[in-house]
Amino acid sequence: MFQFFPVPELTRTLLASLVGLLTLVGIMTRPFRWNEAVIAMAGAGLLLLLGLISPADAFYTLARDWNTFLFFLGMMAISALAEAAGLFDWLAAQAARFAGKSAARLFLNVFLLGTLISTILSNDATALILTPIVYVLVTKLRLPVLPYLFACTFIADTASFLLPVSNPINIIITSRFPLELWTFVRLLFLPSLVVIAINVGVFFLLYRKQLKGTFDIRRLPSAQQSVKHKAYFRYTCCVLVAVSLAYVIASAVQLPLSLIALSGALVLLVGAICWKQISLQQTAKRISWSIFGFIAGMFIVVRAIEDTGLTTTFGNWLIHLSGGTSFGAVMVGTIGAALGTNLINNVPMAVVMISALGGIQQAAPALKHGFVAATIFGCDLGPNLTTVGSLATVLWLLILRQRDVDVSGLDYFKVGVVVTPLMLLAGALTIWLLL
């Protein structure tokens, strides 16, 4: 034990809250350009040193969420190996070919391609992989880059609740509040289609002047040139189809989705090594390991705050505010989750929400499903309002800065505030009607 003297309950609550607040402020402001993972782990370490959480409780908290960590690992490995096969370059070339020289149709195809990647490989994969590919694509075609780049980051989150695997946030929430595959799809698939349609429609309206032109397809290499090794490319496509089907089956029987992700990554890696396309070391270099430190630190920080009873109080307040109705549950859950993601990022907000909603386990099914679906919806879609809402948006900004494209927080907010509230309202109403 790190605690050398008993700490009164009020003092414990104040200290844990203060450390949690400082950690969240640090993550938002990133003093001295510290990595978010370093700040989250520092907050967790300080809580351990102060005796506000025991090493045993911290270990149990992390071990309990093993499915989340392994799912992140599997999905990032699959994305890296599929990228090595040239799959995403091939898809981008096909999107340009099917656009028929129309800038507007290419814009629509970027949305469709982003939806496909988010649905199968998660929203982080869309931001990490699609953004640089689309940047190269539109610059070679001499088209205005910002409309297409905004399409990449917005569709990453907008399409991230079509399936349980479409966003790691979904895994975090459903690990604590399991939803059968049919229930998940019944409550969230149609709202996802609704908000995708709104996103596309509003963006076409916003960027109508920039999308009037045409492009010369000859400026691009052919789709065949994107494929580095035909046998490994075909192998990768077959494995991804199998993984997608396995996701659906595993979701239906409620098997841990991380096992599917890791198995798919292992099968792809074996093929890559056999065809000498990428080594284990090269694959490891393409994985963002710091994300595990960020998630682990936030899990521990939220657990310490949870032990003070504050999250339970917050949850009771949300339930009271909902009035005990399914409409109230959906609206309160959506607004609370969406606002929270833009204050503290959607990963810690998802952890806070599942902790706060511990009291709904015995509630009526409509109320319980309303809160859980709204939490997933708000945490997935809410980040489209600001640049700090999700890891996908943070990755998108870093990729743009590497290419000397500067999008300020205000520039992003001007776009987000036009479309995100409308999507949140329409999606929440659709969820309520489906309850």
CSV table of C-alpha atoms in Angstrom, one decimal:
chain,number,residue,atom,x,y,z
A,1,MET,CA,0.0,0.0,0.0
A,2,PHE,CA,1.2,3.5,-0.8
A,3,GLN,CA,-1.1,5.1,1.7
A,4,PHE,CA,0.9,5.9,4.9
A,5,PHE,CA,-1.9,7.5,6.9
A,6,PRO,CA,-5.7,7.3,6.8
A,7,VAL,CA,-7.4,9.9,4.5
A,8,PRO,CA,-10.8,11.3,5.5
A,9,GLU,CA,-13.5,10.5,3.0
A,10,LEU,CA,-14.1,14.2,2.1
A,11,THR,CA,-10.4,14.7,1.6
A,12,ARG,CA,-10.2,11.6,-0.5
A,13,THR,CA,-13.0,12.8,-2.7
A,14,LEU,CA,-11.5,16.3,-3.1
A,15,LEU,CA,-8.0,14.9,-3.9
A,16,ALA,CA,-9.3,12.3,-6.4
A,17,SER,CA,-11.5,15.0,-8.1
A,18,LEU,CA,-8.6,17.4,-8.2
A,19,VAL,CA,-6.2,14.9,-9.8
A,20,GLY,CA,-8.9,13.8,-12.2
A,21,LEU,CA,-9.6,17.5,-13.2
A,22,LEU,CA,-5.9,18.2,-13.6
A,23,THR,CA,-5.4,15.1,-15.8
A,24,LEU,CA,-8.3,16.1,-18.0
A,25,VAL,CA,-7.1,19.7,-18.3
A,26,GLY,CA,-3.6,18.4,-19.1
A,27,ILE,CA,-5.0,16.2,-21.9
A,28,MET,CA,-6.9,19.1,-23.4
A,29,THR,CA,-4.1,21.6,-23.2
A,30,ARG,CA,-1.0,19.3,-23.6
A,31,PRO,CA,1.5,21.5,-21.7
A,32,PHE,CA,5.1,21.3,-23.1
A,33,ARG,CA,3.6,19.3,-25.9
A,34,TRP,CA,3.4,16.2,-23.7
A,35,ASN,CA,1.7,13.1,-25.2
A,36,GLU,CA,-1.8,12.5,-23.9
A,37,ALA,CA,-0.7,9.0,-22.8
A,38,VAL,CA,2.0,10.5,-20.6
A,39,ILE,CA,-0.5,12.9,-18.9
A,40,ALA,CA,-3.0,10.1,-18.3
A,41,MET,CA,-0.4,7.8,-16.9
A,42,ALA,CA,1.0,10.6,-14.7
A,43,GLY,CA,-2.5,11.2,-13.3
A,44,ALA,CA,-2.9,7.4,-12.6
A,45,GLY,CA,0.5,7.3,-11.0
A,46,LEU,CA,-0.2,10.2,-8.7
A,47,LEU,CA,-3.4,8.6,-7.5
A,48,LEU,CA,-1.4,5.5,-6.6
A,49,LEU,CA,1.2,7.5,-4.8
A,50,LEU,CA,-1.4,9.3,-2.8
A,51,GLY,CA,-3.1,6.0,-1.8
A,52,LEU,CA,-6.3,7.1,-3.5
A,53,ILE,CA,-6.5,3.8,-5.4
A,54,SER,CA,-4.7,0.6,-4.4
A,55,PRO,CA,-2.4,-1.3,-6.9
A,56,ALA,CA,-4.7,-4.2,-6.6
A,57,ASP,CA,-7.8,-2.2,-7.6
A,58,ALA,CA,-5.8,-0.5,-10.4
A,59,PHE,CA,-4.7,-4.0,-11.7
A,60,TYR,CA,-8.2,-5.3,-11.5
A,61,THR,CA,-9.6,-2.3,-13.4
A,62,LEU,CA,-7.2,-2.9,-16.3
A,63,ALA,CA,-7.6,-6.7,-16.2
A,64,ARG,CA,-11.4,-6.3,-16.3
A,65,ASP,CA,-11.2,-4.4,-19.6
A,66,TRP,CA,-8.8,-6.8,-21.4
A,67,ASN,CA,-11.3,-7.0,-24.3
A,68,THR,CA,-10.8,-3.3,-25.0
A,69,PHE,CA,-7.0,-3.4,-25.0
A,70,LEU,CA,-6.8,-6.5,-27.2
A,71,PHE,CA,-9.4,-5.2,-29.6
A,72,PHE,CA,-7.4,-2.0,-30.2
A,73,LEU,CA,-4.3,-4.1,-30.7
A,74,GLY,CA,-6.0,-6.4,-33.2
A,75,MET,CA,-7.6,-3.6,-35.2
A,76,MET,CA,-4.5,-1.5,-35.5
A,77,ALA,CA,-2.5,-4.6,-36.7
A,78,ILE,CA,-5.2,-5.5,-39.2
A,79,SER,CA,-5.1,-1.9,-40.6
A,80,ALA,CA,-1.3,-1.8,-40.8
A,81,LEU,CA,-1.2,-5.2,-42.7
A,82,ALA,CA,-4.1,-4.2,-45.0
A,83,GLU,CA,-2.3,-1.0,-45.8
A,84,ALA,CA,0.9,-2.9,-46.6
A,85,ALA,CA,-1.0,-5.0,-49.1
A,86,GLY,CA,-2.0,-1.8,-50.9
A,87,LEU,CA,-5.7,-2.3,-50.3
A,88,PHE,CA,-6.5,1.3,-49.3
A,89,ASP,CA,-4.6,2.8,-52.3
A,90,TRP,CA,-6.5,0.4,-54.5
A,91,LEU,CA,-9.8,1.5,-53.0
A,92,ALA,CA,-8.9,5.2,-53.5
A,93,ALA,CA,-8.0,4.6,-57.1
A,94,GLN,CA,-11.3,2.8,-57.7
A,95,ALA,CA,-13.2,5.6,-56.0
A,96,ALA,CA,-11.6,8.1,-58.5
A,97,ARG,CA,-12.4,5.8,-61.5
A,98,PHE,CA,-16.0,5.3,-60.5
A,99,ALA,CA,-16.4,9.1,-60.0
A,100,GLY,CA,-16.3,9.5,-63.8
A,101,LYS,CA,-14.2,12.7,-63.7
A,102,SER,CA,-16.8,14.5,-61.5
A,103,ALA,CA,-15.4,16.2,-58.4
A,104,ALA,CA,-18.9,15.9,-56.7
A,105,ARG,CA,-19.1,12.2,-57.3
A,106,LEU,CA,-15.6,11.7,-56.0
A,107,PHE,CA,-16.6,13.6,-52.9
A,108,LEU,CA,-19.5,11.1,-52.4
A,109,ASN,CA,-17.2,8.2,-53.0
A,110,VAL,CA,-14.9,9.4,-50.2
A,111,PHE,CA,-17.9,9.3,-47.9
A,112,LEU,CA,-18.8,5.8,-49.1
A,113,LEU,CA,-15.2,4.6,-48.7
A,114,GLY,CA,-14.9,6.1,-45.3
A,115,THR,CA,-18.1,4.4,-44.3
A,116,LEU,CA,-16.8,1.0,-45.5
A,117,ILE,CA,-13.5,1.4,-43.6
A,118,SER,CA,-15.1,2.7,-40.4
A,119,THR,CA,-17.7,-0.1,-40.4
A,120,ILE,CA,-15.2,-2.9,-40.7
A,121,LEU,CA,-11.9,-1.5,-39.3
A,122,SER,CA,-13.1,1.2,-36.9
A,123,ASN,CA,-13.1,5.0,-37.1
A,124,ASP,CA,-9.5,5.4,-36.1
A,125,ALA,CA,-8.4,3.3,-39.1
A,126,THR,CA,-10.4,5.7,-41.3
A,127,ALA,CA,-8.7,8.7,-40.0
A,128,LEU,CA,-5.2,7.1,-39.9
A,129,ILE,CA,-5.3,5.5,-43.4
A,130,LEU,CA,-7.9,7.3,-45.5
A,131,THR,CA,-6.7,10.8,-44.7
A,132,PRO,CA,-3.2,10.6,-46.3
A,133,ILE,CA,-4.5,8.6,-49.2
A,134,VAL,CA,-7.3,11.1,-50.0
A,135,TYR,CA,-4.8,14.0,-49.6
A,136,VAL,CA,-2.5,12.5,-52.2
A,137,LEU,CA,-5.4,11.7,-54.4
A,138,VAL,CA,-7.0,15.2,-54.5
A,139,THR,CA,-3.6,17.0,-54.7
A,140,LYS,CA,-2.7,14.9,-57.8
A,141,LEU,CA,-6.1,15.6,-59.3
A,142,ARG,CA,-5.6,19.3,-58.5
A,143,LEU,CA,-8.9,19.6,-56.5
A,144,PRO,CA,-9.5,21.7,-53.4
A,145,VAL,CA,-8.3,19.5,-50.5
A,146,LEU,CA,-10.2,20.8,-47.5
A,147,PRO,CA,-13.7,19.5,-48.5
A,148,TYR,CA,-12.4,16.0,-49.0
A,149,LEU,CA,-10.3,16.0,-45.9
A,150,PHE,CA,-13.2,17.2,-43.8
A,151,ALA,CA,-15.2,14.3,-45.3
A,152,CYS,CA,-12.6,11.9,-44.1
A,153,THR,CA,-12.7,13.0,-40.4
A,154,PHE,CA,-16.4,13.5,-40.2
A,155,ILE,CA,-17.4,10.2,-41.8
A,156,ALA,CA,-15.0,8.4,-39.5
A,157,ASP,CA,-17.2,9.3,-36.5
A,158,THR,CA,-20.5,9.5,-38.3
A,159,ALA,CA,-20.3,5.9,-39.5
A,160,SER,CA,-18.8,4.5,-36.3
A,161,PHE,CA,-21.9,2.9,-34.8
A,162,LEU,CA,-23.1,0.9,-37.7
A,163,LEU,CA,-21.7,-2.2,-36.0
A,164,PRO,CA,-20.2,-2.9,-32.6
A,165,VAL,CA,-16.7,-3.1,-34.1
A,166,SER,CA,-17.0,0.3,-35.9
A,167,ASN,CA,-15.6,2.2,-32.9
A,168,PRO,CA,-13.5,1.0,-29.9
A,169,ILE,CA,-15.9,3.1,-27.8
A,170,ASN,CA,-18.6,0.6,-28.6
A,171,ILE,CA,-16.5,-2.2,-27.2
A,172,ILE,CA,-15.8,-0.2,-24.1
A,173,ILE,CA,-19.5,0.4,-23.4
A,174,THR,CA,-20.9,-3.0,-24.5
A,175,SER,CA,-18.2,-4.8,-22.4
A,176,ARG,CA,-19.9,-3.3,-19.3
A,177,PHE,CA,-23.5,-3.2,-20.7
A,178,PRO,CA,-23.8,-6.1,-23.2
A,179,LEU,CA,-26.2,-5.6,-26.1
A,180,GLU,CA,-27.2,-8.5,-28.3
A,181,LEU,CA,-26.2,-7.9,-31.9
A,182,TRP,CA,-29.9,-7.6,-33.0
A,183,THR,CA,-30.6,-5.1,-30.3
A,184,PHE,CA,-27.5,-3.0,-31.2
A,185,VAL,CA,-28.4,-3.1,-34.9
A,186,ARG,CA,-32.1,-2.5,-34.3
A,187,LEU,CA,-31.3,0.7,-32.2
A,188,LEU,CA,-28.3,2.1,-34.0
A,189,PHE,CA,-28.1,1.0,-37.6
A,190,LEU,CA,-31.0,3.1,-38.9
A,191,PRO,CA,-29.9,6.2,-36.9
A,192,SER,CA,-26.5,5.8,-38.4
A,193,LEU,CA,-27.9,5.8,-41.9
A,194,VAL,CA,-29.9,8.9,-41.1
A,195,VAL,CA,-26.9,10.9,-39.8
A,196,ILE,CA,-24.7,9.7,-42.6
A,197,ALA,CA,-27.3,11.0,-45.1
A,198,ILE,CA,-27.5,14.3,-43.2
A,199,ASN,CA,-23.7,14.6,-43.1
A,200,VAL,CA,-23.4,14.1,-46.8
A,201,GLY,CA,-26.3,16.4,-47.6
A,202,VAL,CA,-25.0,19.3,-45.5
A,203,PHE,CA,-21.5,18.9,-46.7
A,204,PHE,CA,-22.6,19.0,-50.4
A,205,LEU,CA,-24.4,22.2,-49.5
A,206,LEU,CA,-21.5,23.7,-47.7
A,207,TYR,CA,-18.9,22.9,-50.4
A,208,ARG,CA,-21.2,23.2,-53.5
A,209,LYS,CA,-18.9,25.8,-55.1
A,210,GLN,CA,-15.7,23.7,-54.7
A,211,LEU,CA,-17.3,20.6,-56.0
A,212,LYS,CA,-18.5,21.9,-59.4
A,213,GLY,CA,-15.3,21.0,-61.3
A,214,THR,CA,-13.9,17.9,-63.0
A,215,PHE,CA,-10.6,16.1,-63.0
A,216,ASP,CA,-8.3,14.2,-65.3
A,217,ILE,CA,-8.0,10.6,-64.2
A,218,ARG,CA,-4.8,10.2,-66.1
A,219,ARG,CA,-3.0,12.1,-63.4
A,220,LEU,CA,-3.4,9.0,-61.1
A,221,PRO,CA,-1.7,5.6,-61.3
A,222,SER,CA,-4.0,2.8,-62.2
A,223,ALA,CA,-5.6,0.6,-59.5
A,224,GLN,CA,-3.4,-2.3,-60.6
A,225,GLN,CA,-0.3,-0.2,-59.8
A,226,SER,CA,-1.5,0.2,-56.3
A,227,VAL,CA,-1.2,-3.5,-55.7
A,228,LYS,CA,2.3,-4.4,-54.6
A,229,HIS,CA,1.9,-8.2,-54.6
A,230,LYS,CA,-1.2,-9.7,-56.3
A,231,ALA,CA,-1.3,-13.0,-54.3
A,232,TYR,CA,-1.0,-11.2,-50.9
A,233,PHE,CA,-3.6,-8.6,-52.0
A,234,ARG,CA,-6.1,-11.3,-52.8
A,235,TYR,CA,-5.2,-13.1,-49.6
A,236,THR,CA,-5.8,-9.9,-47.6
A,237,CYS,CA,-9.2,-9.3,-49.2
A,238,CYS,CA,-10.3,-12.9,-48.4
A,239,VAL,CA,-9.1,-12.6,-44.8
A,240,LEU,CA,-10.9,-9.3,-44.3
A,241,VAL,CA,-14.2,-10.8,-45.7
A,242,ALA,CA,-13.8,-13.7,-43.3
A,243,VAL,CA,-13.0,-11.4,-40.3
A,244,SER,CA,-16.1,-9.3,-41.2
A,245,LEU,CA,-18.4,-12.3,-41.1
A,246,ALA,CA,-16.7,-13.6,-37.9
A,247,TYR,CA,-17.4,-10.2,-36.3
A,248,VAL,CA,-21.1,-10.6,-37.1
A,249,ILE,CA,-21.2,-14.1,-35.7
A,250,ALA,CA,-19.2,-13.3,-32.6
A,251,SER,CA,-21.5,-10.3,-31.9
A,252,ALA,CA,-24.6,-12.5,-32.3
A,253,VAL,CA,-23.3,-15.1,-29.8
A,254,GLN,CA,-21.6,-12.4,-27.6
A,255,LEU,CA,-18.1,-13.7,-28.0
A,256,PRO,CA,-15.3,-11.2,-27.2
A,257,LEU,CA,-14.6,-9.3,-30.5
A,258,SER,CA,-11.0,-8.8,-29.5
A,259,LEU,CA,-10.4,-12.5,-30.2
A,260,ILE,CA,-11.6,-12.1,-33.8
A,261,ALA,CA,-9.5,-9.0,-34.3
A,262,LEU,CA,-6.3,-10.7,-33.0
A,263,SER,CA,-7.0,-13.9,-35.0
A,264,GLY,CA,-7.5,-11.9,-38.2
A,265,ALA,CA,-4.3,-9.9,-37.5
A,266,LEU,CA,-2.3,-13.1,-36.9
A,267,VAL,CA,-3.6,-14.7,-40.1
A,268,LEU,CA,-2.7,-11.6,-42.1
A,269,LEU,CA,0.7,-11.4,-40.5
A,270,VAL,CA,1.5,-15.0,-41.4
A,271,GLY,CA,0.6,-14.3,-45.0
A,272,ALA,CA,2.7,-11.1,-45.1
A,273,ILE,CA,5.7,-12.9,-43.7
A,274,CYS,CA,5.3,-15.8,-46.1
A,275,TRP,CA,5.2,-13.4,-49.1
A,276,LYS,CA,7.8,-11.2,-47.5
A,277,GLN,CA,5.6,-8.1,-47.6
A,278,ILE,CA,6.1,-6.8,-44.1
A,279,SER,CA,7.9,-8.1,-41.0
A,280,LEU,CA,6.6,-8.4,-37.4
A,281,GLN,CA,8.9,-5.5,-36.4
A,282,GLN,CA,7.7,-3.3,-39.2
A,283,THR,CA,4.1,-4.1,-38.3
A,284,ALA,CA,4.8,-3.2,-34.6
A,285,LYS,CA,6.2,0.2,-35.7
A,286,ARG,CA,2.9,1.1,-37.4
A,287,ILE,CA,0.9,0.5,-34.2
A,288,SER,CA,0.3,3.5,-32.0
A,289,TRP,CA,1.4,2.0,-28.7
A,290,SER,CA,0.8,5.2,-26.7
A,291,ILE,CA,-2.9,4.7,-27.0
A,292,PHE,CA,-2.8,1.8,-24.6
A,293,GLY,CA,-1.1,4.1,-22.0
A,294,PHE,CA,-3.8,6.7,-22.5
A,295,ILE,CA,-6.6,4.3,-22.1
A,296,ALA,CA,-5.0,2.6,-19.1
A,297,GLY,CA,-4.4,5.9,-17.3
A,298,MET,CA,-7.9,7.1,-17.9
A,299,PHE,CA,-9.4,3.8,-16.7
A,300,ILE,CA,-7.5,4.1,-13.4
A,301,VAL,CA,-8.3,7.8,-13.0
A,302,VAL,CA,-12.0,7.2,-13.5
A,303,ARG,CA,-12.0,4.2,-11.2
A,304,ALA,CA,-10.5,6.4,-8.4
A,305,ILE,CA,-13.2,9.0,-8.9
A,306,GLU,CA,-15.8,6.2,-9.1
A,307,ASP,CA,-14.7,5.0,-5.7
A,308,THR,CA,-15.6,8.4,-4.2
A,309,GLY,CA,-19.2,7.9,-5.3
A,310,LEU,CA,-19.2,11.0,-7.6
A,311,THR,CA,-20.0,9.0,-10.7
A,312,THR,CA,-22.8,7.3,-9.0
A,313,THR,CA,-24.2,10.7,-8.0
A,314,PHE,CA,-23.8,11.9,-11.6
A,315,GLY,CA,-25.6,8.8,-12.8
A,316,ASN,CA,-28.5,9.2,-10.4
A,317,TRP,CA,-28.8,12.8,-11.5
A,318,LEU,CA,-29.0,11.7,-15.2
A,319,ILE,CA,-31.6,9.1,-14.4
A,320,HIS,CA,-33.6,11.7,-12.4
A,321,LEU,CA,-33.2,14.2,-15.2
A,322,SER,CA,-34.6,11.7,-17.7
A,323,GLY,CA,-37.9,11.5,-15.7
A,324,GLY,CA,-37.8,7.8,-15.9
A,325,THR,CA,-39.0,7.8,-19.6
A,326,SER,CA,-37.3,6.3,-22.7
A,327,PHE,CA,-37.5,9.7,-24.4
A,328,GLY,CA,-35.8,11.4,-21.5
A,329,ALA,CA,-33.2,8.6,-21.3
A,330,VAL,CA,-32.3,9.0,-25.0
A,331,MET,CA,-32.1,12.8,-25.0
A,332,VAL,CA,-30.3,13.1,-21.7
A,333,GLY,CA,-27.9,10.3,-22.5
A,334,THR,CA,-27.1,11.8,-26.0
A,335,ILE,CA,-26.7,15.4,-24.8
A,336,GLY,CA,-24.6,14.4,-21.7
A,337,ALA,CA,-22.3,12.1,-23.7
A,338,ALA,CA,-21.9,14.5,-26.6
A,339,LEU,CA,-21.1,17.5,-24.4
A,340,GLY,CA,-18.7,15.4,-22.3
A,341,THR,CA,-16.7,14.1,-25.3
A,342,ASN,CA,-16.0,17.6,-26.4
A,343,LEU,CA,-14.7,18.5,-22.9
A,344,ILE,CA,-12.7,15.5,-22.0
A,345,ASN,CA,-12.5,13.3,-25.2
A,346,ASN,CA,-14.8,10.3,-25.9
A,347,VAL,CA,-12.6,7.6,-24.4
A,348,PRO,CA,-12.6,9.0,-20.8
A,349,MET,CA,-16.2,10.2,-21.3
A,350,ALA,CA,-17.3,6.6,-22.2
A,351,VAL,CA,-15.6,5.3,-19.1
A,352,VAL,CA,-17.3,8.0,-17.0
A,353,MET,CA,-20.7,7.2,-18.5
A,354,ILE,CA,-20.6,3.5,-17.9
A,355,SER,CA,-19.5,4.1,-14.4
A,356,ALA,CA,-22.3,6.7,-13.9
A,357,LEU,CA,-25.0,4.4,-15.3
A,358,GLY,CA,-24.3,1.5,-13.0
A,359,GLY,CA,-27.7,2.1,-11.4
A,360,ILE,CA,-29.7,1.3,-14.6
A,361,GLN,CA,-28.9,-2.4,-14.5
A,362,GLN,CA,-32.2,-3.1,-12.9
A,363,ALA,CA,-34.2,-0.5,-14.8
A,364,ALA,CA,-36.9,-1.3,-17.3
A,365,PRO,CA,-35.5,-2.6,-20.7
A,366,ALA,CA,-36.6,0.5,-22.6
A,367,LEU,CA,-35.0,2.9,-20.1
A,368,LYS,CA,-31.8,0.8,-19.9
A,369,HIS,CA,-31.5,0.3,-23.7
A,370,GLY,CA,-32.3,4.0,-24.2
A,371,PHE,CA,-29.4,5.1,-22.0
A,372,VAL,CA,-26.9,2.6,-23.4
A,373,ALA,CA,-27.8,3.3,-27.1
A,374,ALA,CA,-27.7,7.1,-26.4
A,375,THR,CA,-24.3,6.8,-24.7
A,376,ILE,CA,-22.8,5.0,-27.6
A,377,PHE,CA,-24.4,7.4,-30.0
A,378,GLY,CA,-23.4,10.5,-28.2
A,379,CYS,CA,-19.8,9.3,-27.5
A,380,ASP,CA,-19.4,8.2,-31.2
A,381,LEU,CA,-21.0,11.2,-33.0
A,382,GLY,CA,-20.6,14.0,-30.5
A,383,PRO,CA,-16.8,14.4,-31.2
A,384,ASN,CA,-17.6,15.9,-34.6
A,385,LEU,CA,-18.2,19.2,-32.9
A,386,THR,CA,-14.6,20.0,-31.9
A,387,THR,CA,-11.1,18.8,-32.6
A,388,VAL,CA,-10.6,17.3,-29.1
A,389,GLY,CA,-13.6,15.0,-29.1
A,390,SER,CA,-12.1,11.8,-30.4
A,391,LEU,CA,-8.7,10.1,-31.1
A,392,ALA,CA,-9.7,9.8,-34.7
A,393,THR,CA,-9.9,13.6,-35.0
A,394,VAL,CA,-6.6,14.1,-33.2
A,395,LEU,CA,-4.9,11.6,-35.6
A,396,TRP,CA,-6.5,13.5,-38.5
A,397,LEU,CA,-5.0,16.8,-37.3
A,398,LEU,CA,-1.5,15.3,-36.8
A,399,ILE,CA,-1.6,13.8,-40.4
A,400,LEU,CA,-2.6,17.2,-41.8
A,401,ARG,CA,0.1,19.1,-39.9
A,402,GLN,CA,2.7,16.7,-41.4
A,403,ARG,CA,1.6,17.8,-44.8
A,404,ASP,CA,1.6,21.5,-43.9
A,405,VAL,CA,-2.2,21.8,-43.9
A,406,ASP,CA,-3.3,23.8,-40.9
A,407,VAL,CA,-6.9,23.5,-39.6
A,408,SER,CA,-7.5,25.5,-36.4
A,409,GLY,CA,-9.9,24.5,-33.7
A,410,LEU,CA,-12.1,27.4,-34.8
A,411,ASP,CA,-12.1,26.4,-38.4
A,412,TYR,CA,-13.2,22.9,-37.4
A,413,PHE,CA,-15.9,24.2,-35.0
A,414,LYS,CA,-17.4,26.4,-37.8
A,415,VAL,CA,-18.1,23.2,-39.8
A,416,GLY,CA,-19.0,21.0,-36.8
A,417,VAL,CA,-21.5,23.4,-35.3
A,418,VAL,CA,-23.4,23.5,-38.6
A,419,VAL,CA,-23.9,19.7,-39.0
A,420,THR,CA,-23.3,18.0,-35.6
A,421,PRO,CA,-26.3,19.3,-33.6
A,422,LEU,CA,-28.6,18.5,-36.5
A,423,MET,CA,-27.2,14.9,-36.7
A,424,LEU,CA,-27.5,14.5,-32.9
A,425,LEU,CA,-31.1,15.6,-32.8
A,426,ALA,CA,-32.2,13.5,-35.8
A,427,GLY,CA,-30.3,10.4,-34.6
A,428,ALA,CA,-31.6,10.7,-31.0
A,429,LEU,CA,-35.2,11.0,-32.2
A,430,THR,CA,-34.7,7.9,-34.5
A,431,ILE,CA,-33.3,5.9,-31.6
A,432,TRP,CA,-36.3,6.9,-29.4
A,433,LEU,CA,-38.8,5.9,-32.1
A,434,LEU,CA,-37.0,2.5,-32.4
A,435,LEU,CA,-37.3,1.8,-28.7
